[in-house]
Amino acid sequence: MKIKKTYAFAFWTSLYLTIFSIILYYIIDFLLLKTPLNLKFLVLFFVIFFISVFVVIQYRLEKFIYQRIKKIYNEVSILDASDVNKTPITSDMDSLSRDVEKFAENKQAQIKRLNLRENYRKEFLGNVSHELKTPLFTVQGYLLTLADGALNDKLIREKYIQRANKGVERLIAIVKDLDLISKLESSDLTLNKQPFNIIELIQEVFELLEMKAKKRDIVLRFDKNYEYPVMVIGDIERIEQVLTNLLVNSIKYGKLNGATIVSIENYNQNKVLVKVADNGEGIEKRHQERLFERFYRVDKSRSREQGGSGLGLSIVKHIVEAHDESIFVKSDYKKGSEFSFTLEKVEKI
């Protein structure tokens, strides 16, 4: 087993000092004072002196290096001196070098993560500002125009009031979505879990979005004919919201005259996997990791033209995770995308 270098240093230093002391004792006591040589005394002196010196040197070495290292940590503002106490202090310089390098790497990684979070925070605040500012200025513009005299013109009045109302509705939708996400993140939202037929729920969402899909000539359908119900456990209203958001996204970014296909398959013994696939634009790899961030948009100009709060996928992720389930995304750019999530199956009696 490898002996610590501090122990080796203390051992050899103690040995040299002990030998030197014995030689000095021999010179003074035996040669000069002519005292008879006592071997037992020499051996006892050797052992006691060696152990004492070894302990003192080892202790002082580690104490000295600990103080120096701690001083270095204190002087460098980026480091936290309290972290020194989390690991045993040693005077082995190789070990110390490795520890300090590892410590510095960890701190650099922390700084990188903090910078990344700060960039996300700034981007998020900018996105929130933009999303709220656009409908606010739109509503303000229509109201000011009406106040400046357009109120007397019946046609303009009705048109501008309708447009202002659309702006207000968008603001309400954004605020509601933000409130929902806040509740989901703080676990303040109570889920009403119960068994339901996922096939029936998907069919209802198909019917709800039928007109929206027809405008882009997109067909909403299952991958096959499901003859029997697929019973799952969850909050039916929230899962309906998940399906609606995923299907609305597939309609927005799906291929004209294309199709959105929903399928259900076994994920494992206790769960099913619900898939929503389209043959639309697809998503580049660099965007996929951030798809579920609030207000994150792949194509900002086109996304805002399509409408929506920019919170749909973020809500989907939070609802799925609130059910203790998982959500996945697969996409080939220019070929299509597939979003899928798991749900707990109802145990067969």
Short mmCIF file of C-alpha atoms in Angstrom, two decimals:
data_model
loop_
_atom_site.label_atom_id
_atom_site.label_comp_id
_atom_site.label_asym_id
_atom_site.label_seq_id
_atom_site.Cartn_x
_atom_site.Cartn_y
_atom_site.Cartn_z
CA MET A 1 0.00 0.00 0.00
CA LYS A 2 1.27 3.43 -0.96
CA ILE A 3 2.49 5.41 2.08
CA LYS A 4 1.55 9.08 2.20
CA LYS A 5 4.43 11.33 1.27
CA THR A 6 3.96 13.37 4.43
CA TYR A 7 4.49 10.26 6.54
CA ALA A 8 7.60 9.36 4.52
CA PHE A 9 8.95 12.89 4.96
CA ALA A 10 8.22 12.85 8.70
CA PHE A 11 9.71 9.35 9.02
CA TRP A 12 13.02 10.16 7.35
CA THR A 13 13.32 13.57 9.02
CA SER A 14 12.63 12.00 12.42
CA LEU A 15 15.13 9.23 11.70
CA TYR A 16 17.87 11.72 10.70
CA LEU A 17 17.23 13.87 13.77
CA THR A 18 17.22 10.82 16.05
CA ILE A 19 20.48 9.48 14.59
CA PHE A 20 22.02 12.93 14.83
CA SER A 21 20.88 13.23 18.49
CA ILE A 22 22.31 9.79 19.35
CA ILE A 23 25.62 10.68 17.69
CA LEU A 24 25.68 13.98 19.58
CA TYR A 25 24.86 12.17 22.81
CA TYR A 26 27.61 9.63 22.10
CA ILE A 27 30.17 12.37 21.47
CA ILE A 28 29.31 14.39 24.56
CA ASP A 29 28.53 11.67 27.05
CA PHE A 30 30.88 8.85 26.03
CA LEU A 31 33.84 10.52 24.39
CA LEU A 32 34.02 13.76 26.36
CA LEU A 33 32.51 12.88 29.74
CA LYS A 34 33.74 9.25 29.62
CA THR A 35 30.39 7.91 30.83
CA PRO A 36 29.88 4.16 30.26
CA LEU A 37 27.72 3.38 27.21
CA ASN A 38 24.21 2.14 28.12
CA LEU A 39 22.70 0.29 25.13
CA LYS A 40 19.28 -0.15 26.72
CA PHE A 41 19.10 3.57 27.39
CA LEU A 42 20.16 4.33 23.81
CA VAL A 43 17.48 2.05 22.37
CA LEU A 44 14.80 3.53 24.63
CA PHE A 45 16.00 7.05 23.82
CA PHE A 46 15.96 6.21 20.10
CA VAL A 47 12.35 4.94 20.19
CA ILE A 48 10.93 7.73 22.39
CA PHE A 49 12.79 10.50 20.57
CA PHE A 50 11.91 9.13 17.12
CA ILE A 51 8.17 8.78 17.90
CA SER A 52 8.00 12.22 19.53
CA VAL A 53 9.74 13.96 16.66
CA PHE A 54 7.69 12.05 14.07
CA VAL A 55 4.37 13.10 15.68
CA VAL A 56 5.44 16.75 16.05
CA ILE A 57 6.74 17.02 12.47
CA GLN A 58 3.68 15.32 10.96
CA TYR A 59 1.28 17.50 12.96
CA ARG A 60 3.13 20.72 12.18
CA LEU A 61 3.37 19.88 8.48
CA GLU A 62 -0.35 19.27 8.10
CA LYS A 63 -1.19 22.31 10.24
CA PHE A 64 1.14 24.53 8.23
CA ILE A 65 -0.17 23.37 4.86
CA TYR A 66 -3.80 23.57 6.01
CA GLN A 67 -3.32 27.19 7.07
CA ARG A 68 -1.58 28.06 3.82
CA ILE A 69 -4.22 26.39 1.68
CA LYS A 70 -7.02 28.00 3.66
CA LYS A 71 -5.35 31.38 3.25
CA ILE A 72 -5.19 30.83 -0.50
CA TYR A 73 -8.91 29.95 -0.56
CA ASN A 74 -9.70 33.07 1.50
CA GLU A 75 -7.67 35.34 -0.74
CA VAL A 76 -9.30 34.08 -3.93
CA SER A 77 -12.79 35.59 -3.92
CA ILE A 78 -14.19 32.92 -6.25
CA LEU A 79 -13.56 30.13 -3.75
CA ASP A 80 -15.42 29.39 -0.56
CA ALA A 81 -13.10 28.71 2.38
CA SER A 82 -15.76 26.65 4.12
CA ASP A 83 -15.33 24.03 1.39
CA VAL A 84 -11.87 23.28 2.79
CA ASN A 85 -13.45 21.74 5.86
CA LYS A 86 -15.46 19.30 3.76
CA THR A 87 -12.40 17.22 2.84
CA PRO A 88 -9.55 15.93 5.03
CA ILE A 89 -6.42 18.10 4.94
CA THR A 90 -3.17 16.42 3.98
CA SER A 91 0.35 17.65 3.43
CA ASP A 92 0.77 15.36 0.43
CA MET A 93 1.35 18.00 -2.26
CA ASP A 94 0.30 15.71 -5.12
CA SER A 95 -2.96 14.98 -3.37
CA LEU A 96 -3.41 18.67 -2.55
CA SER A 97 -2.79 19.63 -6.18
CA ARG A 98 -5.40 17.14 -7.35
CA ASP A 99 -7.90 18.37 -4.77
CA VAL A 100 -7.37 22.02 -5.69
CA GLU A 101 -7.61 21.27 -9.42
CA LYS A 102 -10.82 19.33 -8.86
CA PHE A 103 -12.14 22.12 -6.66
CA ALA A 104 -11.34 24.72 -9.33
CA GLU A 105 -13.00 22.60 -12.04
CA ASN A 106 -16.14 22.29 -9.93
CA LYS A 107 -16.22 26.03 -9.36
CA GLN A 108 -15.73 26.72 -13.07
CA ALA A 109 -18.63 24.36 -13.85
CA GLN A 110 -20.77 26.18 -11.28
CA ILE A 111 -19.89 29.54 -12.83
CA LYS A 112 -20.76 28.19 -16.28
CA ARG A 113 -24.13 26.96 -15.02
CA LEU A 114 -24.83 30.27 -13.29
CA ASN A 115 -23.95 32.21 -16.45
CA LEU A 116 -26.21 29.94 -18.47
CA ARG A 117 -29.06 30.46 -16.00
CA GLU A 118 -28.48 34.20 -16.08
CA ASN A 119 -28.69 34.17 -19.88
CA TYR A 120 -31.90 32.12 -19.69
CA ARG A 121 -33.30 34.55 -17.11
CA LYS A 122 -32.54 37.57 -19.30
CA GLU A 123 -33.98 35.82 -22.34
CA PHE A 124 -37.08 34.82 -20.38
CA LEU A 125 -37.66 38.37 -19.12
CA GLY A 126 -37.19 39.69 -22.65
CA ASN A 127 -39.66 37.14 -24.01
CA VAL A 128 -42.25 37.91 -21.30
CA SER A 129 -41.87 41.61 -22.02
CA HIS A 130 -42.32 41.07 -25.75
CA GLU A 131 -45.28 38.71 -25.39
CA LEU A 132 -47.12 41.13 -23.09
CA LYS A 133 -46.04 44.30 -24.89
CA THR A 134 -47.33 43.29 -28.33
CA PRO A 135 -51.03 42.79 -27.40
CA LEU A 136 -50.91 45.70 -24.95
CA PHE A 137 -49.72 48.14 -27.60
CA THR A 138 -52.24 46.69 -30.07
CA VAL A 139 -55.13 47.23 -27.66
CA GLN A 140 -53.83 50.68 -26.76
CA GLY A 141 -53.59 51.65 -30.44
CA TYR A 142 -57.16 50.63 -31.23
CA LEU A 143 -58.53 52.32 -28.10
CA LEU A 144 -56.68 55.58 -28.83
CA THR A 145 -57.95 55.54 -32.40
CA LEU A 146 -61.50 55.11 -31.12
CA ALA A 147 -60.99 57.88 -28.59
CA ASP A 148 -59.73 60.22 -31.31
CA GLY A 149 -63.05 60.10 -33.17
CA ALA A 150 -63.35 56.70 -34.79
CA LEU A 151 -65.94 55.80 -32.14
CA ASN A 152 -68.55 57.67 -34.19
CA ASP A 153 -68.01 55.45 -37.23
CA LYS A 154 -70.05 52.29 -36.63
CA LEU A 155 -68.06 50.01 -38.99
CA ILE A 156 -64.66 51.12 -37.67
CA ARG A 157 -65.91 51.04 -34.09
CA GLU A 158 -67.08 47.43 -34.28
CA LYS A 159 -63.95 46.28 -36.13
CA TYR A 160 -61.56 47.99 -33.72
CA ILE A 161 -63.45 46.81 -30.64
CA GLN A 162 -63.25 43.23 -31.93
CA ARG A 163 -59.51 43.56 -32.58
CA ALA A 164 -58.93 45.13 -29.17
CA ASN A 165 -60.89 42.29 -27.62
CA LYS A 166 -58.65 39.75 -29.37
CA GLY A 167 -55.60 41.50 -27.87
CA VAL A 168 -57.17 41.36 -24.41
CA GLU A 169 -58.01 37.67 -24.87
CA ARG A 170 -54.39 36.96 -25.75
CA LEU A 171 -53.23 38.80 -22.64
CA ILE A 172 -55.67 36.79 -20.52
CA ALA A 173 -54.43 33.55 -22.09
CA ILE A 174 -50.79 34.43 -21.32
CA VAL A 175 -51.60 35.36 -17.71
CA LYS A 176 -53.65 32.16 -17.22
CA ASP A 177 -50.85 30.02 -18.64
CA LEU A 178 -48.26 31.72 -16.45
CA ASP A 179 -50.49 31.22 -13.41
CA LEU A 180 -50.91 27.53 -14.28
CA ILE A 181 -47.16 27.03 -14.68
CA SER A 182 -46.55 28.81 -11.38
CA LYS A 183 -49.00 26.47 -9.63
CA LEU A 184 -47.48 23.41 -11.26
CA GLU A 185 -43.94 24.44 -10.28
CA SER A 186 -44.94 25.15 -6.69
CA SER A 187 -46.98 21.92 -6.47
CA ASP A 188 -49.97 24.10 -5.63
CA LEU A 189 -52.18 22.45 -8.24
CA THR A 190 -54.26 19.50 -7.05
CA LEU A 191 -54.63 16.74 -9.63
CA ASN A 192 -57.90 14.83 -9.71
CA LYS A 193 -56.59 11.44 -10.81
CA GLN A 194 -59.10 8.87 -11.95
CA PRO A 195 -59.37 6.05 -14.52
CA PHE A 196 -60.49 7.08 -18.04
CA ASN A 197 -60.38 5.85 -21.61
CA ILE A 198 -57.53 7.63 -23.39
CA ILE A 199 -58.90 6.62 -26.83
CA GLU A 200 -62.19 8.37 -26.13
CA LEU A 201 -60.42 11.48 -24.85
CA ILE A 202 -58.19 11.71 -27.95
CA GLN A 203 -61.26 11.37 -30.19
CA GLU A 204 -62.91 14.27 -28.35
CA VAL A 205 -59.82 16.43 -28.85
CA PHE A 206 -59.81 15.50 -32.57
CA GLU A 207 -63.39 16.76 -32.85
CA LEU A 208 -62.56 19.92 -30.92
CA LEU A 209 -59.68 20.78 -33.28
CA GLU A 210 -61.29 19.56 -36.49
CA MET A 211 -62.00 23.03 -37.90
CA LYS A 212 -58.51 24.31 -37.06
CA ALA A 213 -56.97 21.30 -38.82
CA LYS A 214 -59.20 21.73 -41.90
CA LYS A 215 -57.91 25.28 -42.40
CA ARG A 216 -54.49 23.78 -43.11
CA ASP A 217 -55.85 20.64 -44.76
CA ILE A 218 -54.32 18.46 -42.06
CA VAL A 219 -55.89 15.15 -41.13
CA LEU A 220 -56.06 14.13 -37.46
CA ARG A 221 -56.24 10.36 -37.06
CA PHE A 222 -55.16 7.30 -35.10
CA ASP A 223 -52.42 5.01 -36.37
CA LYS A 224 -54.90 2.10 -36.34
CA ASN A 225 -58.40 1.15 -35.34
CA TYR A 226 -58.55 0.67 -31.56
CA GLU A 227 -61.39 -1.80 -30.94
CA TYR A 228 -61.06 -1.83 -27.16
CA PRO A 229 -60.69 0.98 -24.61
CA VAL A 230 -57.22 1.80 -23.26
CA MET A 231 -57.76 2.67 -19.61
CA VAL A 232 -55.24 4.95 -17.90
CA ILE A 233 -55.05 6.89 -14.64
CA GLY A 234 -54.67 10.67 -14.55
CA ASP A 235 -56.38 14.04 -14.31
CA ILE A 236 -58.58 13.90 -17.41
CA GLU A 237 -58.84 17.71 -17.75
CA ARG A 238 -55.08 18.18 -17.55
CA ILE A 239 -54.33 15.31 -19.92
CA GLU A 240 -56.86 16.82 -22.34
CA GLN A 241 -54.85 20.05 -22.10
CA VAL A 242 -51.65 18.12 -22.87
CA LEU A 243 -53.20 16.48 -25.93
CA THR A 244 -54.74 19.76 -27.11
CA ASN A 245 -51.45 21.64 -26.86
CA LEU A 246 -49.51 18.92 -28.66
CA LEU A 247 -52.11 18.61 -31.44
CA VAL A 248 -52.39 22.40 -31.86
CA ASN A 249 -48.60 22.55 -32.24
CA SER A 250 -48.66 19.78 -34.83
CA ILE A 251 -51.36 21.66 -36.77
CA LYS A 252 -49.46 24.96 -36.63
CA TYR A 253 -46.17 23.52 -37.83
CA GLY A 254 -47.43 20.51 -39.73
CA LYS A 255 -47.18 20.09 -43.47
CA LEU A 256 -50.05 21.48 -45.57
CA ASN A 257 -52.21 18.60 -46.77
CA GLY A 258 -50.35 16.47 -44.23
CA ALA A 259 -51.40 14.34 -41.28
CA THR A 260 -51.04 14.19 -37.52
CA ILE A 261 -51.10 10.63 -36.22
CA VAL A 262 -51.74 9.64 -32.61
CA SER A 263 -50.79 6.18 -31.40
CA ILE A 264 -50.85 4.34 -28.08
CA GLU A 265 -48.46 1.53 -27.24
CA ASN A 266 -47.15 -0.26 -24.18
CA TYR A 267 -44.19 1.49 -22.61
CA ASN A 268 -43.64 -1.12 -19.93
CA GLN A 269 -45.74 -3.44 -17.78
CA ASN A 270 -47.37 -0.55 -15.89
CA LYS A 271 -47.43 2.31 -18.39
CA VAL A 272 -48.56 3.23 -21.89
CA LEU A 273 -46.86 5.65 -24.29
CA VAL A 274 -49.04 8.19 -26.12
CA LYS A 275 -47.41 9.47 -29.33
CA VAL A 276 -48.33 12.53 -31.40
CA ALA A 277 -46.45 12.51 -34.71
CA ASP A 278 -46.61 14.80 -37.76
CA ASN A 279 -44.85 15.11 -41.09
CA GLY A 280 -44.23 18.84 -40.80
CA GLU A 281 -41.20 21.10 -40.53
CA GLY A 282 -39.34 19.18 -37.88
CA ILE A 283 -37.03 20.72 -35.31
CA GLU A 284 -33.28 21.17 -35.53
CA LYS A 285 -31.20 19.30 -32.93
CA ARG A 286 -29.90 22.52 -31.34
CA HIS A 287 -33.43 23.59 -30.41
CA GLN A 288 -34.73 20.32 -29.02
CA GLU A 289 -33.21 20.62 -25.53
CA ARG A 290 -34.92 23.99 -24.95
CA LEU A 291 -38.33 23.26 -26.47
CA PHE A 292 -40.06 23.00 -23.09
CA GLU A 293 -38.76 26.33 -21.76
CA ARG A 294 -41.29 29.08 -21.19
CA PHE A 295 -41.67 31.36 -24.23
CA TYR A 296 -38.93 29.56 -26.13
CA ARG A 297 -39.66 29.65 -29.85
CA VAL A 298 -37.74 27.91 -32.61
CA ASP A 299 -38.80 30.37 -35.32
CA LYS A 300 -39.78 33.50 -33.41
CA SER A 301 -41.19 35.48 -36.32
CA ARG A 302 -43.34 32.64 -37.69
CA SER A 303 -44.34 31.41 -34.24
CA ARG A 304 -45.81 34.77 -33.30
CA GLU A 305 -47.66 34.95 -36.60
CA GLN A 306 -49.27 31.62 -35.68
CA GLY A 307 -50.40 33.05 -32.32
CA GLY A 308 -50.42 31.35 -28.93
CA SER A 309 -48.82 32.32 -25.65
CA GLY A 310 -45.52 30.50 -26.22
CA LEU A 311 -46.17 28.50 -23.06
CA GLY A 312 -47.91 25.44 -24.52
CA LEU A 313 -45.02 22.96 -24.43
CA SER A 314 -43.86 24.23 -21.05
CA ILE A 315 -47.35 23.57 -19.66
CA VAL A 316 -47.35 20.12 -21.26
CA LYS A 317 -44.05 19.23 -19.57
CA HIS A 318 -45.19 20.48 -16.17
CA ILE A 319 -48.52 18.63 -16.32
CA VAL A 320 -46.88 15.37 -17.38
CA GLU A 321 -44.22 15.67 -14.65
CA ALA A 322 -46.93 16.55 -12.09
CA HIS A 323 -48.33 13.07 -12.87
CA ASP A 324 -44.83 11.64 -12.16
CA GLU A 325 -44.59 10.69 -15.83
CA SER A 326 -42.07 11.39 -18.62
CA ILE A 327 -42.25 13.30 -21.88
CA PHE A 328 -40.03 12.76 -24.94
CA VAL A 329 -39.38 14.47 -28.25
CA LYS A 330 -37.95 13.06 -31.47
CA SER A 331 -37.58 15.12 -34.60
CA ASP A 332 -35.88 15.07 -37.99
CA TYR A 333 -35.50 18.51 -39.51
CA LYS A 334 -37.72 18.96 -42.59
CA LYS A 335 -39.25 15.51 -42.00
CA GLY A 336 -41.47 15.82 -38.95
CA SER A 337 -41.69 15.60 -35.17
CA GLU A 338 -42.95 13.15 -32.59
CA PHE A 339 -43.91 14.11 -29.04
CA SER A 340 -44.76 11.32 -26.62
CA PHE A 341 -45.58 10.95 -22.94
CA THR A 342 -46.26 8.11 -20.54
CA LEU A 343 -49.37 7.41 -18.48
CA GLU A 344 -50.09 4.82 -15.83
CA LYS A 345 -52.26 1.92 -16.98
CA VAL A 346 -55.28 0.74 -15.01
CA GLU A 347 -54.51 -2.61 -13.45
CA LYS A 348 -56.66 -5.38 -14.79
CA ILE A 349 -58.72 -7.13 -12.16
#
